[in-house]
Short mmCIF file of C-alpha atoms and ligand atoms in Angstrom, two decimals:
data_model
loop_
_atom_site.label_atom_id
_atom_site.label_comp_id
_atom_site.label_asym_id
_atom_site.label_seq_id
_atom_site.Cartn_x
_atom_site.Cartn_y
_atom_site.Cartn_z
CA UNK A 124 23.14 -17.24 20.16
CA UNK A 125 20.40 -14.62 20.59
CA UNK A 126 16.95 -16.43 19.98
CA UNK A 127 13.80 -14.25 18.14
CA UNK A 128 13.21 -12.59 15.89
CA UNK A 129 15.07 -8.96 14.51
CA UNK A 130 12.34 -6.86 12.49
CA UNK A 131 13.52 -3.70 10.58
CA UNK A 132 10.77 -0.97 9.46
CA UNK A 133 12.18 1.36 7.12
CA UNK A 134 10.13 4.51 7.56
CA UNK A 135 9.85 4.13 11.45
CA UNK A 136 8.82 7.28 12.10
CA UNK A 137 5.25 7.21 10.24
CA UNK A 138 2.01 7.82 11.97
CA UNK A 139 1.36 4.25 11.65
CA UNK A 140 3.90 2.57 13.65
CA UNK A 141 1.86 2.57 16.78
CA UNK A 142 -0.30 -0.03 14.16
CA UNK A 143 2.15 -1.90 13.88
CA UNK A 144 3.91 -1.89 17.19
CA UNK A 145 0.13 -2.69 18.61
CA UNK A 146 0.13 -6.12 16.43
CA UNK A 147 3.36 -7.26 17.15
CA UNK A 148 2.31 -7.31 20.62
CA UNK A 149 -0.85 -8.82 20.36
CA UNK A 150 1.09 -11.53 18.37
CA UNK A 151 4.19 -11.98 20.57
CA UNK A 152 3.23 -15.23 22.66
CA UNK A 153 3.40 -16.77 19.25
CA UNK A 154 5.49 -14.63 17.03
CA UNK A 155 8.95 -13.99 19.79
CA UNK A 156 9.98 -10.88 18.36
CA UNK A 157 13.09 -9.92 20.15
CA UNK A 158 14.28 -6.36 18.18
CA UNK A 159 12.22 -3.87 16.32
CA UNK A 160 14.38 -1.52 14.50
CA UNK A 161 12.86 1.93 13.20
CA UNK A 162 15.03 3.57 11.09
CA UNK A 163 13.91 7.07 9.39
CA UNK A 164 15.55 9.88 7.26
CA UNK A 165 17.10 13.44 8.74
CA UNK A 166 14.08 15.35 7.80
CA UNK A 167 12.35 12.84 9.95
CA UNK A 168 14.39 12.46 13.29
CA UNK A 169 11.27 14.54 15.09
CA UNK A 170 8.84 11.93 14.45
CA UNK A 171 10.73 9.17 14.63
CA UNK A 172 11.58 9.63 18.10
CA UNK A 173 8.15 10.79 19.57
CA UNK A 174 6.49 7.48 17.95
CA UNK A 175 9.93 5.54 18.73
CA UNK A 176 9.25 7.03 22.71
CA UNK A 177 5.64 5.76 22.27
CA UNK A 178 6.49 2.44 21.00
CA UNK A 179 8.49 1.76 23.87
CA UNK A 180 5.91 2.99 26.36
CA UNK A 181 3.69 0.34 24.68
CA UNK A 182 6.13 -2.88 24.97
CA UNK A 183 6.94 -1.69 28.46
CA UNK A 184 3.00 -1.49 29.43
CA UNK A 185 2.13 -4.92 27.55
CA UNK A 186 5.01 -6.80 29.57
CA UNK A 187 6.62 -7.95 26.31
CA UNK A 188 10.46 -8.09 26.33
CA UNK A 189 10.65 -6.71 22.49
CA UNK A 190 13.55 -3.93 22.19
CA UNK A 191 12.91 -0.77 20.11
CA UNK A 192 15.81 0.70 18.54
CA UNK A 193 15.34 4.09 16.82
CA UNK A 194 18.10 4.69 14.40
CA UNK A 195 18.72 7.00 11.06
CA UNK A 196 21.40 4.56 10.18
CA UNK A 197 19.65 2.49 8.07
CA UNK A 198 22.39 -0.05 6.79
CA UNK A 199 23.74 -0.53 10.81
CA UNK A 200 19.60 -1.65 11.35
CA UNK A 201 20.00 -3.61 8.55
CA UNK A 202 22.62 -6.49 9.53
CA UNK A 203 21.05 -9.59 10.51
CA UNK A 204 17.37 -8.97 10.52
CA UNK A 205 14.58 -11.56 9.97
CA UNK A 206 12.13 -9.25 7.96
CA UNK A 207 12.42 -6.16 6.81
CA UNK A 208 9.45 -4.04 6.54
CA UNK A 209 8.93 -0.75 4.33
CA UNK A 210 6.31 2.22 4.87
CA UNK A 211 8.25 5.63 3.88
CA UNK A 212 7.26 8.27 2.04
CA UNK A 213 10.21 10.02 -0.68
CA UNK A 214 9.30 13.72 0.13
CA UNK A 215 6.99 13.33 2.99
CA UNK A 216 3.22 14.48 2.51
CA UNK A 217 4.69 17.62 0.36
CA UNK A 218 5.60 15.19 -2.53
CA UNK A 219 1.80 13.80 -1.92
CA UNK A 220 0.27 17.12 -1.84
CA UNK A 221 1.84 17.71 -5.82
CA UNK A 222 0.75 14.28 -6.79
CA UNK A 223 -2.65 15.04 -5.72
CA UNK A 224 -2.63 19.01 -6.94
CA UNK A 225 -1.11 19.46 -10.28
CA UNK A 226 -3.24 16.79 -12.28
CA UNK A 227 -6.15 18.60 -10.56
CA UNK A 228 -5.43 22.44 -12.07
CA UNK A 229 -5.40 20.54 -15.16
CA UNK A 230 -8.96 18.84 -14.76
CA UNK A 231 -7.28 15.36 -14.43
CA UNK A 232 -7.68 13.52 -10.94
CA UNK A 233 -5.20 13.36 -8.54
CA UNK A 234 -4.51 10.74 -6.09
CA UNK A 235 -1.90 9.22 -4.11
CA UNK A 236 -1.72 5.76 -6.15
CA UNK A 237 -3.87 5.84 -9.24
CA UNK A 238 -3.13 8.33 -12.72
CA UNK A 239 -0.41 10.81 -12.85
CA UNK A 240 0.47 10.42 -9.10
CA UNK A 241 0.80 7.00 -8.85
CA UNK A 242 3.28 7.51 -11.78
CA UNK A 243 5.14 9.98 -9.80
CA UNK A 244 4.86 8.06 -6.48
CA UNK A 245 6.21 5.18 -8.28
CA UNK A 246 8.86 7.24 -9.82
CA UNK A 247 10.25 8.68 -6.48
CA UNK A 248 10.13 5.49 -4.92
CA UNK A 249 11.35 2.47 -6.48
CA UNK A 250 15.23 3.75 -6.93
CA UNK A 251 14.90 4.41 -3.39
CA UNK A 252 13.54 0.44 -2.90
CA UNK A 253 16.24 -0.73 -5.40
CA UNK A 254 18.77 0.99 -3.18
CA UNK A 255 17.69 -0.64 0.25
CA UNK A 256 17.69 -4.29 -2.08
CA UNK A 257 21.65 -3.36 -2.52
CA UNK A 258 22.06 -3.15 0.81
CA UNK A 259 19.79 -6.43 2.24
CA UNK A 260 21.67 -7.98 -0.02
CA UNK A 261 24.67 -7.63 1.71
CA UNK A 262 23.50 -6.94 4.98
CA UNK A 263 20.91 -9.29 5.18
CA UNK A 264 20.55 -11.66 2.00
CA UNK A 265 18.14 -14.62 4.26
CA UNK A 266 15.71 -11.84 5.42
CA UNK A 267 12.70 -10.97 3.73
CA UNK A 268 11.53 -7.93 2.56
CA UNK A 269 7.40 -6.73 3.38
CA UNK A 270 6.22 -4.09 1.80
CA UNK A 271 3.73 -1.38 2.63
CA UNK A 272 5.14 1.11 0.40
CA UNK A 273 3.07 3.15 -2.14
CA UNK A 274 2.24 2.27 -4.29
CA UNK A 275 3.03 -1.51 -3.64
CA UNK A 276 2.22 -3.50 -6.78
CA UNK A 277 4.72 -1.10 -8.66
CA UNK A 278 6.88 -1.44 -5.60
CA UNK A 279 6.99 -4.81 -5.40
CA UNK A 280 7.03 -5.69 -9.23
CA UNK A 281 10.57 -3.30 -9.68
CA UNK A 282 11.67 -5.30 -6.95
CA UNK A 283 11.15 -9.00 -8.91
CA UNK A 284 11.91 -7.29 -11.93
CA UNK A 285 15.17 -5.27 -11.09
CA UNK A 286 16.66 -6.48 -7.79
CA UNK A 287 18.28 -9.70 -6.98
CA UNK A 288 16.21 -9.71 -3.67
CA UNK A 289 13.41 -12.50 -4.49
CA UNK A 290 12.20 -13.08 -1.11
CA UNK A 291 9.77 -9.96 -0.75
CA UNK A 292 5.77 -9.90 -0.81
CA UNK A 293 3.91 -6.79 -1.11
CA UNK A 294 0.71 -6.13 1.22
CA UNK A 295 -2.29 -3.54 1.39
CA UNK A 296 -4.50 -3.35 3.93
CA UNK A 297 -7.22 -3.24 0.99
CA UNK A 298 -8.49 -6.85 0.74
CA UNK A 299 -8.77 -7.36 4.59
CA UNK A 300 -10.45 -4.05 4.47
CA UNK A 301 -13.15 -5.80 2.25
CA UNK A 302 -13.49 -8.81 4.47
CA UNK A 303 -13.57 -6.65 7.54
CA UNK A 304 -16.82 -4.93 5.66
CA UNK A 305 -18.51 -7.88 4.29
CA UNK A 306 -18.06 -9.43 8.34
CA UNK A 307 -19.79 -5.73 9.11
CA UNK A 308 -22.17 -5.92 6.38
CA UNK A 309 -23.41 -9.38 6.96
CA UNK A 310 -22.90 -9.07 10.93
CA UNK A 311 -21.26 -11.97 11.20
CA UNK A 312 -17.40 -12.60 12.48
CA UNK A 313 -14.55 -11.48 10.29
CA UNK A 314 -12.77 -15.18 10.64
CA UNK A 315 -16.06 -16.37 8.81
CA UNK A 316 -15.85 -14.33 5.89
CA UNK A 317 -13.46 -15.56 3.06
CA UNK A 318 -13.04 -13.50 -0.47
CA UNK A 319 -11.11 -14.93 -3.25
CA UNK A 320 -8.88 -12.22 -4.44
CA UNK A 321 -7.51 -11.45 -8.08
CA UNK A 322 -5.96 -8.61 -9.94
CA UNK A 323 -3.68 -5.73 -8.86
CA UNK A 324 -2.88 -3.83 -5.93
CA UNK A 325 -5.73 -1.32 -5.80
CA UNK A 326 -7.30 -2.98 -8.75
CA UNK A 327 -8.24 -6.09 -6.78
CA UNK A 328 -12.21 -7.90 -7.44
CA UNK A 329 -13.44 -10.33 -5.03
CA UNK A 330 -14.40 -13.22 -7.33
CA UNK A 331 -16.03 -14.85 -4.69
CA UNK A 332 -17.25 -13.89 -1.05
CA UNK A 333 -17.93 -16.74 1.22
CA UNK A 334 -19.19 -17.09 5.07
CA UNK A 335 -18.53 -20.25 6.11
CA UNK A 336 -17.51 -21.78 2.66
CA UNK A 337 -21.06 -20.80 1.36
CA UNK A 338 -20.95 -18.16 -1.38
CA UNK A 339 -22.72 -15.10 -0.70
CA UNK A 340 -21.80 -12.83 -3.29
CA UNK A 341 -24.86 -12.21 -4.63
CA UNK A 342 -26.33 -10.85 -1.07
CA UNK A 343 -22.93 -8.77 -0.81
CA UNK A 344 -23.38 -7.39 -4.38
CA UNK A 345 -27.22 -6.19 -4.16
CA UNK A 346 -26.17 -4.71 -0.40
CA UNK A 347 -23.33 -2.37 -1.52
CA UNK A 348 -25.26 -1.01 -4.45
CA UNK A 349 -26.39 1.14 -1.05
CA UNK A 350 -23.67 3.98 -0.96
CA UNK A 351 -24.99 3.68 2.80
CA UNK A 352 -23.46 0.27 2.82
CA UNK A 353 -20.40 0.84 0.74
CA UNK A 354 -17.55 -1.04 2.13
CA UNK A 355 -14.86 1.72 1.15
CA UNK A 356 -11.85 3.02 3.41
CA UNK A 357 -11.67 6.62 5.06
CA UNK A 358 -10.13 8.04 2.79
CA UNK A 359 -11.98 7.13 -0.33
CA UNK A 360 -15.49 8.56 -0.54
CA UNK A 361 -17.99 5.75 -1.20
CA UNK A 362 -21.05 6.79 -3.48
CA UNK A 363 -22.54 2.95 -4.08
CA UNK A 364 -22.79 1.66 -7.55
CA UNK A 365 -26.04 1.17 -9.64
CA UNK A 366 -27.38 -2.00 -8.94
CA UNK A 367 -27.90 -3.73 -12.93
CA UNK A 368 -23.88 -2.44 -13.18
CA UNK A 369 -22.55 -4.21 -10.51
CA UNK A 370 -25.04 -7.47 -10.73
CA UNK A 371 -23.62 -7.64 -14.48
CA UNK A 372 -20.01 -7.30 -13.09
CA UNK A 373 -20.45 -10.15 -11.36
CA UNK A 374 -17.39 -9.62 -8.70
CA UNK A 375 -17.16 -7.37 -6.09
CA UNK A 376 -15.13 -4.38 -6.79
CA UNK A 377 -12.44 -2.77 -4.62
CA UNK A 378 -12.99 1.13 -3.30
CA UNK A 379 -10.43 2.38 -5.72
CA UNK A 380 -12.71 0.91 -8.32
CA UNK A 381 -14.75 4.33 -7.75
CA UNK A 382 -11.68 6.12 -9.47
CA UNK A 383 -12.18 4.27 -12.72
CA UNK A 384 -16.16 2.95 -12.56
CA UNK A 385 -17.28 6.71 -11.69
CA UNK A 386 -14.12 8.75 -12.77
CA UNK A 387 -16.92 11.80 -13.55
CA UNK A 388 -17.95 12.27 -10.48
CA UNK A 389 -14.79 11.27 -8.30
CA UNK A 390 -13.36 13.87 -9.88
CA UNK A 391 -15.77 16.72 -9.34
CA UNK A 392 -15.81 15.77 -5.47
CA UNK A 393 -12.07 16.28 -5.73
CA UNK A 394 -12.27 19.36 -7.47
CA UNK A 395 -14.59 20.42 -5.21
CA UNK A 396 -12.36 19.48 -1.80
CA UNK A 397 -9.02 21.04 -3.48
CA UNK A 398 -11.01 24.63 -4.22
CA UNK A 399 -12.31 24.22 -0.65
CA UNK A 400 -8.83 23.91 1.26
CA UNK A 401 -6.87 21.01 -0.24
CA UNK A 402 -6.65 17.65 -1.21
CA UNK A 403 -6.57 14.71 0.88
CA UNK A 404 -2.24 15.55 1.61
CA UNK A 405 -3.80 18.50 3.35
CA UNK A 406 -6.66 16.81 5.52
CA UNK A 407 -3.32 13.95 6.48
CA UNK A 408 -1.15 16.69 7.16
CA UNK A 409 -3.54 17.82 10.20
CA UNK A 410 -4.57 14.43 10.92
CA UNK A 411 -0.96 14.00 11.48
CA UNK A 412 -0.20 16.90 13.59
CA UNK A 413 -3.00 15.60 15.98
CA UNK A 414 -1.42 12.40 15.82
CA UNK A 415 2.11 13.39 16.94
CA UNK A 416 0.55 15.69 19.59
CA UNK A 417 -0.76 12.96 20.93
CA UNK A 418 1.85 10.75 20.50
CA UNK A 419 4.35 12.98 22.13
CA UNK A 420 1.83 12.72 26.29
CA UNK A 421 4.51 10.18 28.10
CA UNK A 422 1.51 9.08 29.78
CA UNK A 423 -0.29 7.38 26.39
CA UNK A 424 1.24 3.82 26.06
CA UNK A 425 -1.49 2.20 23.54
CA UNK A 426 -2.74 2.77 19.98
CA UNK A 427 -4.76 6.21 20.37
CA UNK A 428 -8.11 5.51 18.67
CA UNK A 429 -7.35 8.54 16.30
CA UNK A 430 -5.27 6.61 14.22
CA UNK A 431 -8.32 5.00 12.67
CA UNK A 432 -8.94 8.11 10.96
CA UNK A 433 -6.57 7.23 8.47
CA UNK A 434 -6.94 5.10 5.48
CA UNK A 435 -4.87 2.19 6.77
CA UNK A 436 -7.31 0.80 8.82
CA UNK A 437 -6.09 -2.99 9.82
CA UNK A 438 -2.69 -2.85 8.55
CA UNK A 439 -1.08 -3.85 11.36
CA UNK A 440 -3.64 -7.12 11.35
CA UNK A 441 -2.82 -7.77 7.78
CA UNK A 442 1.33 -7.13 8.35
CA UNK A 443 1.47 -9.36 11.35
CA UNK A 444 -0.86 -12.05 10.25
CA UNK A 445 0.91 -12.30 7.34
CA UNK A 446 4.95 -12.00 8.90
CA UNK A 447 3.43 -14.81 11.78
CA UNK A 448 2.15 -17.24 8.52
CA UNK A 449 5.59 -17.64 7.27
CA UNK A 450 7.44 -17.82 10.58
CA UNK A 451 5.35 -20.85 11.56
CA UNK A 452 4.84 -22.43 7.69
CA UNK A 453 0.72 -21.86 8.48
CA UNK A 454 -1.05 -22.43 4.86
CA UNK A 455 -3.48 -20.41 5.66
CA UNK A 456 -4.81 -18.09 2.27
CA UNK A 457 -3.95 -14.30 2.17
CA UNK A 458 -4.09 -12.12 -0.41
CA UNK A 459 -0.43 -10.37 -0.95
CA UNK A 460 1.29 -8.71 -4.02
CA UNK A 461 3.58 -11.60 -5.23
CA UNK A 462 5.52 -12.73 -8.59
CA UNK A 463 2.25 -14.26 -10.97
CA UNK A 464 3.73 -17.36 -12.03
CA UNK A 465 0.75 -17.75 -14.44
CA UNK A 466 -1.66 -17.62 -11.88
CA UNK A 467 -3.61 -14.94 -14.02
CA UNK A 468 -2.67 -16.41 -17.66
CA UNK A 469 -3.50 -12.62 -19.01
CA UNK A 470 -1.00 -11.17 -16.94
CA UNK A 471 2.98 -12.13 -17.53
CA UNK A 472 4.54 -14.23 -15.69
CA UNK A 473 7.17 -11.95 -14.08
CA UNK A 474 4.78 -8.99 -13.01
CA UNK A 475 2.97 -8.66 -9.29
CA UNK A 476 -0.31 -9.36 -8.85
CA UNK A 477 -2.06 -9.16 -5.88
CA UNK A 478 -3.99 -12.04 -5.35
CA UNK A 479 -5.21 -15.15 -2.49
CA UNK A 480 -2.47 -16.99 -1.79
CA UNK A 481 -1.21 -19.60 0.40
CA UNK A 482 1.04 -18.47 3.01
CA UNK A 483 3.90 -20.91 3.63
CA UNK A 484 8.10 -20.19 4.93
CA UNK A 485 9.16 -20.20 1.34
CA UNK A 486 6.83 -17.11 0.80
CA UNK A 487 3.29 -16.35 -0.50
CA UNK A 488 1.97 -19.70 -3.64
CA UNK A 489 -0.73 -17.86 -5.63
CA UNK A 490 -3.88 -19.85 -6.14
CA UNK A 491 -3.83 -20.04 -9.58
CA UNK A 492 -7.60 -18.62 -11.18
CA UNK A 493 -6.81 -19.43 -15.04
CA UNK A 494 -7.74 -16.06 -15.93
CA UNK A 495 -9.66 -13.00 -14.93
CA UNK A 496 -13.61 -12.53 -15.96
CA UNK A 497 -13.42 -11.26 -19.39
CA UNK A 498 -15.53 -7.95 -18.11
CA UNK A 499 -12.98 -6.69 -15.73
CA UNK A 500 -9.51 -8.89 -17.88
CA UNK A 501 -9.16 -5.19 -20.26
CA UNK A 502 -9.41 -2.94 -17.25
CA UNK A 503 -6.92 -4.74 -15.41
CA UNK A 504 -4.63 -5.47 -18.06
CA UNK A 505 -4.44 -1.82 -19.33
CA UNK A 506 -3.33 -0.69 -15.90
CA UNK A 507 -0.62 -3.78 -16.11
CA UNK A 508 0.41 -1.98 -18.87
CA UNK A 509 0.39 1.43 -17.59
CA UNK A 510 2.38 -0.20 -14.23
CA UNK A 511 5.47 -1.90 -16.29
CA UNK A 512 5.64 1.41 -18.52
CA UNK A 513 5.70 3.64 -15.18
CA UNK A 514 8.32 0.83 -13.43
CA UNK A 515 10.65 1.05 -16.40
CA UNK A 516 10.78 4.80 -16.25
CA UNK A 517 11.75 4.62 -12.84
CA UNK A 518 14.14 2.95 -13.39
CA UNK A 519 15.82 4.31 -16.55
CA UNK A 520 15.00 8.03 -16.43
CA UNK A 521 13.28 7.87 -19.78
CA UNK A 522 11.39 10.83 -20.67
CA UNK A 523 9.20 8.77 -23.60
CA UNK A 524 8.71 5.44 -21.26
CA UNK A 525 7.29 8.34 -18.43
CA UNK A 526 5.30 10.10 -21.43
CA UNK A 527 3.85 6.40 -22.51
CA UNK A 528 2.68 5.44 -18.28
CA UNK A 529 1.38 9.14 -18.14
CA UNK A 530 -0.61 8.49 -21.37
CA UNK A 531 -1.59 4.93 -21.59
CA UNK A 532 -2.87 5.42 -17.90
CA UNK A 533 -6.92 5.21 -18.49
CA UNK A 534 -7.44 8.64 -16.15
CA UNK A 535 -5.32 10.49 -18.24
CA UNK A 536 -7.82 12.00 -21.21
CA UNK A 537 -5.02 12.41 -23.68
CA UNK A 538 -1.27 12.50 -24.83
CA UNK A 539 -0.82 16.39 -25.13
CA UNK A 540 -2.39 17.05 -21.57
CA UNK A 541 -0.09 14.09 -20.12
CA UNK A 542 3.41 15.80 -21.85
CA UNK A 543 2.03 19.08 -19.83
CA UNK A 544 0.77 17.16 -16.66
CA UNK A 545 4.31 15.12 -16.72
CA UNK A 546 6.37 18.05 -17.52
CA UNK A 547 5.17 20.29 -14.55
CA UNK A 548 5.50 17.12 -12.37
CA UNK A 549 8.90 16.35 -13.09
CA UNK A 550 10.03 20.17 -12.47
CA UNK A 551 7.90 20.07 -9.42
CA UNK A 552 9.25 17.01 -8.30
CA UNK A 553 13.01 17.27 -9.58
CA UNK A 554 14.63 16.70 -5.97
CA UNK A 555 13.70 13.54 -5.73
CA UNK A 556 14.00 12.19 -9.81
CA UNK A 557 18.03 12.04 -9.95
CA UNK A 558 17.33 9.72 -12.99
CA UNK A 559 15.79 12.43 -15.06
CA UNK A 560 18.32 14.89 -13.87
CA UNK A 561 19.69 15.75 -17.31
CA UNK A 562 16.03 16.02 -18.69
CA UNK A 563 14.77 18.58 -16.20
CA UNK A 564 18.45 20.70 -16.46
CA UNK A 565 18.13 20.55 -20.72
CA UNK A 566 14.59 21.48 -20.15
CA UNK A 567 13.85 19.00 -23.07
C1 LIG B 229 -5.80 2.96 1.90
C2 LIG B 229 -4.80 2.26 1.02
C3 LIG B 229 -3.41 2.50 1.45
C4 LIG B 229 -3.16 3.97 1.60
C5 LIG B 229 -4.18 4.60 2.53
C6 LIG B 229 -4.07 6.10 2.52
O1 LIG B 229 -5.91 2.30 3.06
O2 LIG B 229 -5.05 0.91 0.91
O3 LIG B 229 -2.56 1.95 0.48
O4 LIG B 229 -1.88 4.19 2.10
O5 LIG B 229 -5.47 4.29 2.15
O6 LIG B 229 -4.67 6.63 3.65
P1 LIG B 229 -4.44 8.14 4.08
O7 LIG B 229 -5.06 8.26 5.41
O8 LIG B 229 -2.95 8.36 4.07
O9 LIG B 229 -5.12 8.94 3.02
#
């Protein structure tokens, strides 16, 4: 019998894989990964074989025995594998661009996982997750399913909610971002640092920061008041927060916090960018054509330091941490997207939250907090609402359960510009939302 592990990454052709590829070797004297499958779509054979080429330069060069198999058969990568990990894009950086632009000609911000394009992110890509469920089901019903895939809490929630696939956890690189930056902040080691997570995927507050199990989220809260000292990711723009605001908050806020705590002026500096050559689709699009240049010298055979240009800083750290935890039963406390259980008692008991968790072989045990500070409970619950409203449209191609996400959604200023923001959406993005096929052809 073949001993180690078989690892599936749907998506394999992404910028990141050399992230990931990089962690699984710095892992493998204690995680024996035997197999990494990449598996990508037609329109992305190109790029899955120059970073499927690179990935094997960079086993070869680290002396690990792991095989890389590059495939665009997904269900033949499929049979038999351990974990399953998911990082693909329905309609490439195109589909990203019109999530970004079309709320933006209408004065409404657009971005790749909160307001109208999360919606339509979400709507593109859970019947494509429901589909690849079907299939581990069959294919591999023991294995369990990671995923990276935008926007994950959504993600991850259809999958509880609509799928008979219960072994799946849903990860961002977002709260090891923050500890990263308090460990930078503080200049102290990042294995000191510990931040008790709560909320939703890019909705999560640090209730507590601690360096060596002494809280220090006071010092952390007066620092980042500093836009200079911002912890934020690369590709959100930080502009620090007014001190008496964030002391009254109490709990440090996420980066995508900006979006909704200064939705004035993150909206003018997107404006701004999109009437000066694009949104942030356009700035990844050439980030990504460097990338892939690079990727394609047979002489590179490591992580190019490029890559770090991208918002998904540490991913690779958080995805391998995280797959090592449950092969060896650690206990050790992450924060993943994972089934509540009334570990937030404001939030129902079926939906994802993303949130500190123990990390065991049976999957991810949220910490249980009682409930949410009362001053950021609304916020977080309103975008529950908006998440289950946009997760049942996904899945049942209804035009008023789309209109009610669109609407209820707190960046969206009101129902008649979100039935004209959601109608030019679903035209523009018609390809790729079968389920409101008859909509779009009765032009309802
Ligand atoms: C952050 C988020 C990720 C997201 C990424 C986008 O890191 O946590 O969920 O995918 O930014 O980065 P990009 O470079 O594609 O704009």
């Amino acid at each position: 019998m073949k001993t180690g592990l078989k690892i599936v990454t749907i998506g394999g052709g992404s910028s990141y894989t050399p992230e990931l590829i990089e962690g699984f070797i710095n892992y493998y004297h204690e995680l024996p990964v035997r197999e990494i499958w990449l598996v990508d779509v037609k329109e992305g054979r190109e790029k899955l074989e120059i970073v499927g080429n690179l990935a094997k330069r960079m086993v070869k060069k680290a002396g690990v025995p792991i095989e890389i198999h590059l495939t665009l058969n997904r269900k033949e990568a499929l049979k038999s594998a351990d974990f399953v990990t998911t990082q693909f894009r329905v309609g490439l950086l195109a589909a990203r661009g019109k999530d970004e632009s079309i709320p933006l000609k209408h004065g409404v911000l657009g971005q790749e996982t909160n307001g109208p394009g999360g919606l339509f992110k979400a709507l593109r890509t859970i019947p494509v997750i429901l589909d690849i469920c079907a299939e581990m089901e069959e294919l591999c019903p023991n294995a369990w399913l990671i995923n990276f895939t935008n926007p994950a809490g959504m993600v991850t929630e259809a999958v509880l909610r609509h799928s008979t696939i219960k072994k799946v956890v849903g990860l961002c690189n977002v709260p090891i971002g923050m500890e990263m930056g308090v460990a930078k902040l503080l200049d102290v080691d990042h294995n000191r640092v510990r931040i008790d997570f709560a909320g939703l995927n890019h909705m999560v507050y640090g209730l507590d920061v601690f360096v060596d199990g002494v809280s220090v989220k006071d010092q952390v809260i007066s620092l980042i008041t500093d836009p200079k000292k911002s912890i934020t990711m690369q590709n959100i723009h930080a502009m620090g927060w007014e001190p008496e605001f964030l002391k009254a908050l109490d709990v440090l806020p996420c980066p995508y916090h900006n979006y909704y705590y200064k939705s004035e002026e993150m909206l003018e500096k997107e404006l701004n960018n999109f009437k000066d050559g694009g949104t942030r689709a356009e700035v990844v699009k050439k980030l990504e054509a460097e990338l892939f240049e690079l990727y394609k010298n047979p002489n590179l055979a490591i992580k190019p330091p490029q890559l770090e240009k991208r918002g998904g800083a540490y991913y690779s750290e958080a995805a391998v941490r995280l797959i090592h935890s449950m092969y060896t039963d650690k206990r050790d406390i992450q924060a993943v997207n994972t089934r509540n259980n009334g570990a937030i008692a404001s939030i129902p008991f079926d939906s994802a939250v993303e949130i500190s968790c123990i990390i065991t072989k049976d999957g991810p045990k949220p910490i249980a907090i009682e409930d949410l500070p009362i001053q950021v409970r609304g916020l977080v619950q309103q975008i529950k609402s908006f998440e289950r409203a946009a997760i049942d449209a996904s899945v049942s191609g209804d035009y008023g359960t789309a209109l009610l996400a669109m609407t209820i959604n707190p960046l969206v200023p009101s129902d008649t510009k979100a039935k004209v923001i959601l109608d030019e959406m679903l035209e523009a993005h018609k390809e790729y939302l079968p389920q409101f096929h008859s909509f779009s052809e009765k032009g309802v």
